[in-house]
Coordinates of C-alpha atoms in Angstrom, one line a residue:
X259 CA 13.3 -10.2 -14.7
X260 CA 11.0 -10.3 -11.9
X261 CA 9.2 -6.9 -10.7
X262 CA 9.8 -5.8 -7.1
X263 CA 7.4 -6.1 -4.3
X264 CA 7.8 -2.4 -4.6
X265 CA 7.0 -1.6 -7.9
X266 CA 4.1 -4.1 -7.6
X267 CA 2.8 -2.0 -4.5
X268 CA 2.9 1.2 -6.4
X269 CA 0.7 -0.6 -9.2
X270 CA -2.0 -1.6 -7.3
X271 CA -1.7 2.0 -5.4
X272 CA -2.3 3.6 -8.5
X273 CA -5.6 1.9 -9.4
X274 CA -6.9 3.9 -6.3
X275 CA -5.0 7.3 -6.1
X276 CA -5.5 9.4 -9.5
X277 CA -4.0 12.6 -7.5
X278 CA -0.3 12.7 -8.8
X279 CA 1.1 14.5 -6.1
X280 CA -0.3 12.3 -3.5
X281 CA 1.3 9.1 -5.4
X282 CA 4.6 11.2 -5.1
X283 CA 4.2 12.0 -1.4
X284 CA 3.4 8.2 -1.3
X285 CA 6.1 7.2 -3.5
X286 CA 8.7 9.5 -1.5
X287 CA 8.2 7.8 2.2
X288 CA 4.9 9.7 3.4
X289 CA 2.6 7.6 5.6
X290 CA 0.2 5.9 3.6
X291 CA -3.0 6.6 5.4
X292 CA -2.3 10.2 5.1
X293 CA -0.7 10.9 2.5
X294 CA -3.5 9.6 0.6
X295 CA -7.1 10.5 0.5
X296 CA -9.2 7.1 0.7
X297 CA -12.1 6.8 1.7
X298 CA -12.9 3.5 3.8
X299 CA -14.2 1.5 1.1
X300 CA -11.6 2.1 -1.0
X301 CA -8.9 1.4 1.7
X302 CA -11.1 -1.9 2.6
X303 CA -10.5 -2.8 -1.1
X304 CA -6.9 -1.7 -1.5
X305 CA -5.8 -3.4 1.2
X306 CA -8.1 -6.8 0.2
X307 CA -6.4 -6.6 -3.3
X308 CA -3.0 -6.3 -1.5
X309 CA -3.5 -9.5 0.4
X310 CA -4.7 -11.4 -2.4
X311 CA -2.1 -10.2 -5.0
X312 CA 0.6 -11.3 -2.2
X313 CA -1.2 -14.0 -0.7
X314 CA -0.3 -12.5 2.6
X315 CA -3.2 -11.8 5.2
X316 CA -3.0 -8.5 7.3
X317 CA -2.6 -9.0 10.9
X318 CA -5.3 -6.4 12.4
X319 CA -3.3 -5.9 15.9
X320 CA -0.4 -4.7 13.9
X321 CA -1.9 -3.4 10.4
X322 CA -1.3 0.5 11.6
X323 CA 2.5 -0.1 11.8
X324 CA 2.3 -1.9 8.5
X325 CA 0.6 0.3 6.3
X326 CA 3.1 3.1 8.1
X327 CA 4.5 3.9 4.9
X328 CA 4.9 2.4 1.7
X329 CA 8.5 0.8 2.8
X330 CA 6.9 -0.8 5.8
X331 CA 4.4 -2.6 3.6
X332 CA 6.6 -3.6 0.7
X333 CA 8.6 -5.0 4.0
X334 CA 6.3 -7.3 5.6
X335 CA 4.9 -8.6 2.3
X336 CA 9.1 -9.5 1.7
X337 CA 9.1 -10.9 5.1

């Protein structure tokens, strides 16, 4: 059985966020870029991981709205 986009999202989260309450918060619909505490680099590389896991670029004019929670992203890498 294949994994969801989902579950797949939450992975690669987890490599960055080691606070468990914040991958709850996360996990439970909280936006992503506050919710979690990331400092630039490591979004820079969270999001470059993302895009090559998925093979999906992110579109910089609309990246805000995508990375709005973790729903929003598992929908536009489905999409």
């Amino acid at each position: 059985m294949s994994r969801s986009t989902r579950d797949r999202v939450a992975d690669i989260f987890r490599r960055y966020v080691s606070d468990e309450d914040e991958m709850a918060e996360l996990l439970g619909g909280e936006p992503i870029l506050t919710a979690l505490s990331l400092d630039s680099l490591a979004t820079l590389k969270l999001t470059t991981e993302i895009e090559i896991e998925f093979g999906k670029r992110f579109d910089m004019n609309t990246i805000e709205q995508t990375l709005e929670s973790i729903d929003s992203l598992t929908a536009y890498l489905d999409s």
